[in-house]
Coordinates of C-alpha atoms and ligand atoms in Angstrom, one line a residue:
M1 CA 24.4 13.6 4.8
T2 CA 28.5 13.3 5.0
S3 CA 30.0 16.3 3.9
P4 CA 31.3 19.2 6.0
S5 CA 28.6 22.0 5.2
H6 CA 26.1 19.2 6.3
Q7 CA 27.5 19.1 9.8
A8 CA 27.1 23.3 9.8
P9 CA 24.9 24.0 12.7
N10 CA 22.9 26.2 10.3
S11 CA 22.9 23.5 7.8
L12 CA 19.2 22.3 7.2
E13 CA 20.5 19.0 7.7
A14 CA 21.4 20.0 11.2
R15 CA 18.2 21.4 11.4
D16 CA 16.0 19.0 11.1
R17 CA 17.7 16.5 13.0
R18 CA 16.8 19.9 16.7
A19 CA 14.2 19.5 15.3
L20 CA 12.2 16.4 13.5
V21 CA 10.6 12.7 14.5
H22 CA 11.2 10.9 11.2
G23 CA 9.1 8.0 10.8
L24 CA 10.3 3.9 10.6
T25 CA 13.9 5.3 11.5
N26 CA 16.3 4.9 14.1
L27 CA 16.0 7.5 16.3
S28 CA 19.2 7.7 17.1
L29 CA 21.3 6.8 14.5
H30 CA 19.4 9.9 12.8
L31 CA 20.0 11.7 15.0
E32 CA 24.4 11.4 14.3
V33 CA 23.2 10.8 10.5
G34 CA 20.8 13.2 9.6
P35 CA 18.8 13.1 6.8
K36 CA 18.9 12.6 2.7
I37 CA 17.7 16.2 2.0
I38 CA 15.1 15.7 -1.7
E39 CA 14.5 19.6 -3.1
S40 CA 12.8 19.1 -6.2
G41 CA 12.1 16.0 -8.8
Q42 CA 10.7 15.9 -12.4
G43 CA 9.0 12.6 -14.9
V44 CA 10.7 10.0 -13.0
W45 CA 13.6 11.6 -10.8
V46 CA 14.7 13.6 -7.6
T47 CA 17.1 15.5 -7.0
D48 CA 18.9 15.9 -4.3
G49 CA 20.5 19.2 -2.0
D50 CA 23.8 18.5 -2.9
G51 CA 22.1 18.6 -7.1
K52 CA 22.6 14.3 -7.7
T53 CA 19.1 12.8 -9.1
Y54 CA 18.1 9.6 -8.8
L55 CA 15.0 7.7 -10.2
E56 CA 12.3 7.5 -8.7
G57 CA 11.7 3.5 -8.4
M58 CA 9.2 3.1 -5.0
S59 CA 7.1 6.5 -6.0
G60 CA 8.9 7.7 -3.1
L61 CA 5.9 5.6 -0.6
W62 CA 4.4 4.0 -3.2
C63 CA 2.6 6.4 -3.9
I64 CA 3.5 9.3 -6.2
S65 CA 2.2 7.4 -9.5
L66 CA 2.0 10.2 -12.1
G67 CA 5.0 10.9 -11.1
Y68 CA 6.8 14.6 -10.6
G69 CA 5.8 18.4 -12.3
Q70 CA 3.2 17.4 -13.7
Q71 CA 1.2 20.5 -14.3
R72 CA -2.5 19.7 -15.1
L73 CA -2.3 18.6 -11.0
V74 CA -1.1 21.9 -9.8
D75 CA -3.3 24.3 -11.5
A76 CA -6.5 22.3 -10.1
C77 CA -5.0 22.4 -7.3
A78 CA -4.6 26.4 -8.1
A79 CA -8.1 26.8 -9.6
Q80 CA -9.8 24.9 -6.6
M81 CA -8.1 27.0 -3.6
S82 CA -9.2 30.2 -5.8
K83 CA -12.3 28.6 -6.1
L84 CA -13.7 27.5 -3.0
A85 CA -11.1 26.6 -0.9
Y86 CA -12.9 25.1 2.2
Y87 CA -16.2 22.9 2.6
H88 CA -17.2 20.3 4.4
L89 CA -19.8 18.2 4.9
T90 CA -21.2 18.1 7.5
N91 CA -25.1 18.5 8.5
H92 CA -25.9 18.3 5.1
K93 CA -23.8 20.1 3.6
A94 CA -21.1 19.6 0.1
H95 CA -20.1 21.2 -2.8
P96 CA -19.4 20.1 -5.9
A97 CA -15.8 19.3 -6.2
V98 CA -16.3 16.2 -3.6
I99 CA -20.2 15.2 -5.2
E100 CA -18.2 14.6 -8.7
L101 CA -15.9 12.9 -7.1
A102 CA -17.3 10.2 -5.6
E103 CA -20.1 9.8 -8.6
K104 CA -16.4 9.4 -10.7
L105 CA -15.1 6.4 -8.4
L106 CA -18.5 4.9 -8.0
E107 CA -18.3 4.7 -12.3
I108 CA -14.9 3.6 -12.4
A109 CA -15.3 1.1 -9.5
P110 CA -14.3 -1.9 -9.8
V111 CA -17.3 -3.7 -8.3
P112 CA -21.0 -2.6 -8.1
M113 CA -20.9 0.0 -5.0
S114 CA -23.6 2.9 -3.9
H115 CA -21.6 5.2 -1.6
V116 CA -18.3 7.5 -0.8
W117 CA -16.6 8.2 3.0
F118 CA -13.4 10.5 2.4
A119 CA -11.0 10.5 5.0
N120 CA -7.2 12.0 4.5
S121 CA -4.7 8.7 4.3
G122 CA -4.8 5.4 3.9
S123 CA -4.5 4.5 7.4
E124 CA -7.7 6.6 8.6
A125 CA -9.5 4.7 5.3
S126 CA -8.6 1.6 6.7
D127 CA -10.0 2.8 10.0
C128 CA -12.8 4.4 8.9
A129 CA -13.8 0.8 7.8
A130 CA -12.5 -1.3 10.6
R131 CA -15.5 1.8 12.2
L132 CA -18.2 0.5 9.2
C133 CA -17.9 -2.8 9.8
W134 CA -19.1 -2.5 12.5
Y135 CA -21.4 0.1 12.7
Y136 CA -22.8 -2.7 9.7
W137 CA -22.6 -5.9 12.6
N138 CA -24.4 -3.1 14.5
A139 CA -26.4 -1.8 12.6
V140 CA -27.6 -5.5 12.1
G141 CA -28.6 -7.0 15.0
K142 CA -25.2 -8.8 15.6
P143 CA -23.3 -7.1 17.8
E144 CA -20.9 -10.0 19.0
K145 CA -19.6 -9.4 15.5
R146 CA -16.3 -7.7 15.8
K147 CA -12.6 -9.2 15.7
F148 CA -11.3 -8.6 12.7
L149 CA -8.8 -11.2 10.5
S150 CA -5.8 -9.9 8.1
H151 CA -2.2 -11.4 7.2
E152 CA 0.7 -11.8 9.3
K153 CA 3.2 -8.8 7.3
A154 CA 0.1 -7.2 5.9
Y155 CA 0.1 -3.4 5.7
H156 CA -2.8 -1.2 6.6
G157 CA -1.9 2.2 7.9
N158 CA 0.0 3.5 11.6
T159 CA -3.6 4.4 13.7
I160 CA -5.0 2.1 16.5
A161 CA -6.6 0.1 14.9
S162 CA -5.3 0.0 11.3
A163 CA -2.1 -1.0 13.0
S164 CA -4.0 -3.7 14.6
L165 CA -5.2 -4.7 11.0
S166 CA -1.5 -4.4 10.0
G167 CA 0.5 -7.2 10.5
V168 CA 3.9 -5.8 11.1
A169 CA 6.2 -6.1 14.6
Y170 CA 6.9 -2.7 13.7
A171 CA 3.6 -1.6 14.4
H172 CA 2.9 -2.7 16.9
K173 CA 6.7 -3.5 18.9
G174 CA 6.3 -0.7 22.1
F175 CA 3.3 0.8 21.3
N176 CA 0.6 -1.9 23.6
L177 CA -0.5 -2.6 19.7
P178 CA -3.0 -4.9 18.4
L179 CA -6.1 -3.9 20.5
E180 CA -7.6 -7.0 21.3
G181 CA -9.4 -8.6 18.5
F182 CA -7.1 -8.1 15.8
L183 CA -6.2 -10.9 14.6
H184 CA -3.5 -12.0 12.3
V185 CA -3.5 -15.6 10.0
R186 CA -0.8 -16.7 7.2
K187 CA 0.4 -14.9 4.5
P188 CA 0.4 -16.0 0.8
H189 CA 4.7 -16.1 0.6
F190 CA 4.3 -19.2 -1.6
F191 CA 8.2 -18.5 -1.8
E192 CA 8.2 -17.7 1.7
D193 CA 6.2 -20.6 3.1
A194 CA 5.7 -23.2 1.1
Q195 CA 7.0 -26.4 2.7
E196 CA 9.2 -28.8 1.2
G197 CA 8.6 -30.1 -2.4
E198 CA 4.6 -28.8 -1.7
T199 CA 3.1 -27.6 -5.2
E200 CA 1.5 -24.1 -4.7
A201 CA -2.0 -25.4 -5.6
Q202 CA -0.9 -28.0 -1.9
F203 CA 0.2 -24.6 -0.6
V204 CA -3.4 -22.4 -1.1
A205 CA -5.2 -25.7 0.1
R206 CA -2.9 -25.7 3.8
L207 CA -3.6 -21.6 4.1
L208 CA -7.4 -21.8 3.0
A209 CA -7.9 -25.6 5.6
E210 CA -5.8 -23.4 8.4
L211 CA -8.2 -20.0 7.1
E212 CA -11.3 -22.5 8.1
A213 CA -10.4 -23.6 11.5
R214 CA -9.2 -19.6 13.0
I215 CA -12.3 -19.2 11.7
L216 CA -14.3 -22.1 13.4
S217 CA -11.8 -21.7 16.8
E218 CA -12.6 -17.9 17.1
G219 CA -16.8 -19.2 16.3
P220 CA -17.7 -17.5 12.5
D221 CA -20.4 -15.3 14.6
T222 CA -17.5 -12.8 16.3
I223 CA -15.7 -12.7 13.2
A224 CA -17.0 -8.4 11.0
A225 CA -14.6 -8.4 8.5
F226 CA -11.7 -10.1 6.5
F227 CA -8.6 -7.3 5.3
T228 CA -6.1 -7.8 2.2
E229 CA -4.2 -6.8 0.1
P230 CA -4.8 -7.0 -3.8
V231 CA -0.9 -7.7 -4.0
M232 CA 0.6 -7.3 -0.4
A233 CA 2.9 -4.8 -1.1
A234 CA 4.4 -3.9 2.2
G235 CA 5.1 -6.7 3.2
G236 CA 7.4 -8.4 1.0
V237 CA 5.0 -8.1 -2.6
I238 CA 3.5 -11.4 -2.1
V239 CA 1.5 -11.7 -4.9
P240 CA -1.7 -13.9 -4.0
P241 CA -1.1 -17.9 -5.7
E242 CA -3.7 -18.1 -8.4
G243 CA -6.6 -20.0 -6.7
Y244 CA -6.4 -18.3 -3.6
F245 CA -8.1 -15.8 -3.6
D246 CA -10.9 -17.7 -4.9
G247 CA -11.0 -20.1 -2.1
L248 CA -11.0 -17.3 0.8
Q249 CA -13.6 -15.0 -0.9
A250 CA -16.0 -18.9 -0.6
L251 CA -15.4 -19.1 3.0
L252 CA -15.8 -15.5 3.5
K253 CA -19.4 -16.2 2.0
K254 CA -19.8 -19.5 4.9
Y255 CA -19.4 -17.9 7.3
D256 CA -21.0 -14.6 6.1
I257 CA -17.7 -13.1 7.0
L258 CA -17.5 -9.0 5.3
L259 CA -14.2 -8.8 3.0
V260 CA -12.5 -4.7 3.0
A261 CA -9.7 -4.2 -0.3
D262 CA -7.0 -2.5 0.6
E263 CA -6.2 -1.1 -2.8
V264 CA -3.8 2.3 -0.6
V265 CA -1.2 0.9 -3.4
T266 CA -2.9 -0.9 -6.1
A267 CA -5.5 1.3 -6.6
F268 CA -5.6 3.8 -10.2
G269 CA -3.7 2.0 -12.9
R270 CA -0.9 0.1 -10.6
T271 CA -1.7 -3.6 -11.3
G272 CA -2.6 -3.6 -15.1
N273 CA -6.1 -2.0 -14.7
M274 CA -7.9 0.8 -13.0
F275 CA -7.7 -1.4 -9.5
G276 CA -6.3 -4.8 -8.2
T277 CA -9.7 -5.7 -7.3
T278 CA -10.5 -6.7 -11.4
T279 CA -6.2 -8.0 -11.8
M280 CA -7.1 -10.1 -8.7
K281 CA -11.0 -11.4 -8.8
L282 CA -12.1 -9.2 -5.6
R283 CA -14.9 -9.4 -5.1
P284 CA -14.8 -7.0 -2.1
D285 CA -18.0 -5.4 0.6
L286 CA -15.6 -2.1 0.6
I287 CA -12.2 -1.3 -0.9
V288 CA -10.0 1.8 0.7
C289 CA -7.8 4.3 -2.0
A290 CA -5.3 6.1 -0.7
K291 CA -2.0 7.7 -2.0
G292 CA -2.5 7.1 -6.6
L293 CA -6.2 8.9 -6.0
T294 CA -3.8 12.3 -5.7
S295 CA -1.3 10.6 -7.5
A296 CA 0.2 12.1 -3.8
Y297 CA 0.2 15.7 -4.7
I298 CA -2.1 16.1 -2.0
P299 CA -3.3 14.1 1.3
M300 CA -7.1 12.5 0.7
S301 CA -8.6 9.2 0.5
A302 CA -11.8 7.2 0.3
L303 CA -14.2 4.3 1.1
L304 CA -15.9 3.0 -1.7
I305 CA -19.0 1.3 0.0
N306 CA -21.1 -1.2 -1.2
A307 CA -25.0 -0.9 -1.1
R308 CA -25.5 -3.7 1.9
I309 CA -23.7 -1.5 3.7
F310 CA -24.1 1.8 2.7
D311 CA -28.2 1.0 3.5
A312 CA -27.6 -0.6 7.1
M313 CA -26.3 3.3 7.7
A314 CA -28.3 4.7 6.7
E315 CA -30.9 2.8 8.6
Y316 CA -29.3 2.8 11.7
S317 CA -28.5 6.4 11.3
D318 CA -32.2 7.2 11.6
R319 CA -32.6 5.4 14.1
L320 CA -29.7 6.5 16.1
G321 CA -29.9 10.3 15.0
I322 CA -26.7 10.6 13.7
F323 CA -24.0 9.1 11.1
G324 CA -21.7 9.9 14.1
L325 CA -18.2 9.5 12.4
T326 CA -17.1 12.6 11.1
M327 CA -13.7 14.3 10.2
T328 CA -12.5 18.7 9.1
Y329 CA -10.5 17.2 6.1
S330 CA -13.6 14.6 5.1
G331 CA -13.8 15.5 1.2
H332 CA -11.8 18.5 1.5
P333 CA -12.6 20.3 -2.5
V334 CA -8.7 21.3 -3.0
S335 CA -7.9 17.5 -2.5
A336 CA -10.6 16.0 -5.1
A337 CA -10.6 18.4 -7.6
V338 CA -6.5 17.4 -7.0
A339 CA -8.2 13.7 -7.3
L340 CA -10.2 14.8 -10.5
E341 CA -7.7 15.6 -11.9
A342 CA -5.5 13.1 -11.7
I343 CA -8.8 9.8 -12.6
A344 CA -8.8 12.0 -15.9
I345 CA -5.2 11.7 -16.3
Y346 CA -5.3 7.7 -15.9
E347 CA -7.7 7.9 -18.5
D348 CA -6.1 9.8 -20.4
L349 CA -2.7 8.6 -20.6
E350 CA -4.7 5.2 -20.6
I351 CA -2.1 4.1 -17.5
P352 CA -4.0 0.7 -16.2
A353 CA -3.2 -0.5 -20.2
R354 CA 0.5 0.6 -20.2
S355 CA 1.2 -0.8 -17.0
A356 CA -0.3 -3.4 -18.4
S357 CA 1.6 -3.8 -21.6
L358 CA 5.3 -2.6 -19.2
E359 CA 5.1 -5.9 -17.1
T360 CA 7.8 -7.5 -19.4
T361 CA 9.7 -4.3 -19.6
L362 CA 9.6 -4.4 -16.1
L363 CA 9.5 -8.3 -14.9
G364 CA 11.4 -9.3 -18.1
G365 CA 14.2 -7.3 -17.9
L366 CA 14.3 -8.0 -14.1
R367 CA 14.4 -12.3 -15.0
A368 CA 17.0 -11.8 -17.7
R369 CA 19.6 -9.7 -15.5
L370 CA 19.1 -10.9 -12.3
G371 CA 17.0 -14.3 -12.7
N372 CA 19.8 -16.5 -12.7
H373 CA 22.2 -14.3 -10.6
P374 CA 23.2 -16.2 -7.3
N375 CA 21.8 -14.6 -4.5
V376 CA 18.5 -14.1 -6.0
G377 CA 15.4 -16.1 -5.5
D378 CA 12.6 -15.2 -6.5
I379 CA 11.0 -12.2 -8.9
R380 CA 7.2 -11.7 -8.5
G381 CA 4.9 -8.9 -9.7
V382 CA 2.4 -7.5 -11.3
G383 CA 1.8 -4.8 -13.4
L384 CA 4.0 -2.3 -12.9
L385 CA 4.7 -3.6 -9.2
A386 CA 7.8 -5.7 -8.2
G387 CA 9.3 -7.6 -5.9
V388 CA 13.3 -9.4 -6.0
Q389 CA 13.4 -11.8 -3.3
L390 CA 17.4 -12.0 -1.9
V391 CA 18.6 -15.5 -0.5
S392 CA 22.5 -16.5 1.0
S393 CA 21.6 -19.5 -1.5
R394 CA 19.1 -20.7 -4.6
E395 CA 19.4 -25.0 -4.2
P396 CA 19.7 -25.4 -1.3
R397 CA 17.1 -22.7 -0.2
R398 CA 19.1 -21.1 2.7
F399 CA 17.2 -17.3 3.6
F400 CA 19.7 -15.0 5.4
E401 CA 19.9 -14.4 8.9
P402 CA 18.8 -10.5 9.4
F403 CA 21.9 -9.9 10.9
V404 CA 23.4 -10.3 7.4
G405 CA 21.3 -7.3 6.3
F406 CA 22.5 -7.9 2.9
G407 CA 18.6 -5.6 1.4
A408 CA 19.4 -3.7 2.9
R409 CA 22.8 -3.2 1.4
V410 CA 21.2 -3.6 -2.0
A411 CA 19.5 -1.1 -1.6
A412 CA 22.6 1.6 -0.1
L413 CA 24.2 0.6 -3.5
A414 CA 22.0 1.3 -5.4
E415 CA 21.5 4.7 -3.7
E416 CA 25.0 5.1 -4.8
R417 CA 24.0 4.2 -7.8
G418 CA 21.2 6.8 -8.4
L419 CA 18.5 4.8 -7.7
F420 CA 15.5 4.9 -4.8
V421 CA 14.4 1.1 -3.6
R422 CA 13.3 -0.1 -0.6
A423 CA 14.5 -3.5 0.7
I424 CA 11.8 -5.1 2.9
G425 CA 14.0 -7.5 4.6
D426 CA 15.8 -9.2 2.3
T427 CA 12.6 -8.6 -0.9
I428 CA 13.9 -5.3 -2.6
A429 CA 10.6 -3.9 -3.9
I430 CA 10.1 -1.9 -7.1
C431 CA 7.2 0.5 -7.5
P432 CA 7.8 3.2 -10.5
P433 CA 5.7 6.0 -11.5
L434 CA 3.4 5.0 -13.7
I435 CA 4.4 7.4 -16.7
I436 CA 7.9 5.4 -16.3
S437 CA 9.7 4.6 -20.0
E438 CA 10.8 2.3 -21.2
D439 CA 14.4 3.0 -21.2
E440 CA 13.8 4.3 -17.3
I441 CA 12.9 0.8 -16.3
E442 CA 15.6 0.2 -18.3
M443 CA 18.0 1.5 -16.1
L444 CA 16.1 0.9 -13.3
I445 CA 17.0 -2.4 -13.6
D446 CA 20.7 -2.4 -14.7
R447 CA 21.7 -0.1 -11.6
L448 CA 20.3 -2.8 -9.4
G449 CA 22.0 -5.4 -10.9
Q450 CA 24.8 -3.7 -10.3
A451 CA 24.0 -2.8 -6.8
V452 CA 23.0 -6.9 -6.4
E453 CA 26.4 -7.6 -8.4
T454 CA 28.5 -5.5 -5.9
A455 CA 26.8 -6.6 -3.2
A456 CA 27.5 -10.4 -4.1
A457 CA 30.3 -9.5 -4.4
E458 CA 31.3 -8.2 -1.3
L459 CA 29.9 -11.0 0.7
D460 CA 32.9 -13.4 -1.0
T461 CA 35.0 -10.9 0.8
Ligands
PLP501 C1 -2.0 -1.7 1.6 C2 -1.8 0.2 2.1 N1 -2.7 0.7 2.7 C3 -2.6 1.0 3.6 C4 -1.7 2.6 4.4 C5 -1.4 3.5 5.0 O1 -1.7 4.8 3.9 P1 -0.7 6.1 4.8 O2 -0.2 5.9 5.1 O3 -1.6 7.0 3.9 O4 -1.7 6.2 6.0 C6 -0.5 1.5 3.2 C7 1.4 2.9 2.8 O5 2.0 2.4 3.2 C8 -0.8 1.0 2.0 O6 0.3 0.7 1.2

């Protein structure tokens, strides 16, 4: 990024700046500073163009759950490409890999599910989930149930509907979003949003009362569904407090509002169970999966649909003459073959149980190293998903002003020390590949610890 060879006109860095658009990036700044180019990966490690290695503490974008260099996935991909590189699912066609994958997902589903719809990314699958909610309510003669509820700071994707479901300003500003009828309610973030002296139970009761008031003011007959992540990842690794989801689900039942669980980050072992739905005791009508489904080796997402919705879809499509949702690559055989092999690996390596048992190593280790640091306010998480929230003062609790950029500084210092983590404001997100060893977790904690200590020392200078 800085050495003279990276400035040469024919360097990869210069070519990147001339040709590529990068997401979640200041594009003007990127034209100046260029990219860090990652060239290879093995296990939990990646190597950049200068030969420097980094512990991939974020699984890329919360996705490469089985780490790099999984030969079984490479072989499954090659074998399927040789046998049947492509087929589609329209007009009554199918192929073996996708049938087997749908059956497997229904077998491991955390609540009874009836059928599976496939797409190519988490955004698309969230988008399809919203479409299916509308289709369902039209099918059963309640077309006025059209609005969606989701949390502030939720992330459900970046297509027009899924960005509208997302509760983050960066997905909206400048893009004429969110669309009308996509409503956001307070996030269940006790550490950040609890009032002075409020207990967790009081906080939960307040949020649920606010939610019920919102449902009533909007009109329950106008609300199609509530979308939630079991643990809110990109919003800052927010683990909803005890009782929140029970109360939320009681309200949804009372007002006949569907529940969509966005398991794009949490499915396939991340939280200590195969699905976050189990960990957080959810009873969703639809479950969105992506990322870990193929361990990011190839794009694919899946939407698990319960019988209530599927039966209505089947009947309605008969009345309309067709189920009009289609995508060229829905259920792509190569992606399906890789997903089947990924699930086989999750099962063979007992990955969910592994995440559950390594929770203490990760969270306990972070607490031992950083729990008493004056700039660490909260360390939270579940399984192998953790957030370290940085504060300007613990007692009394004071958050940094955004212009300080403390979280970003910590992430940059971690990167200098060979560790990739993500700063979400001042929360450092940690989501390593699920095959990480205890030694590697300790290395991760040590490098992050050094980064926090160095950033804090800089504050004093
Ligand atoms: C919870 C959640 N839902 C949906 C998405 C969107 O998935 P994709 O980026 O594959 O479109 C993401 C991506 O980070 C996510 O974290």
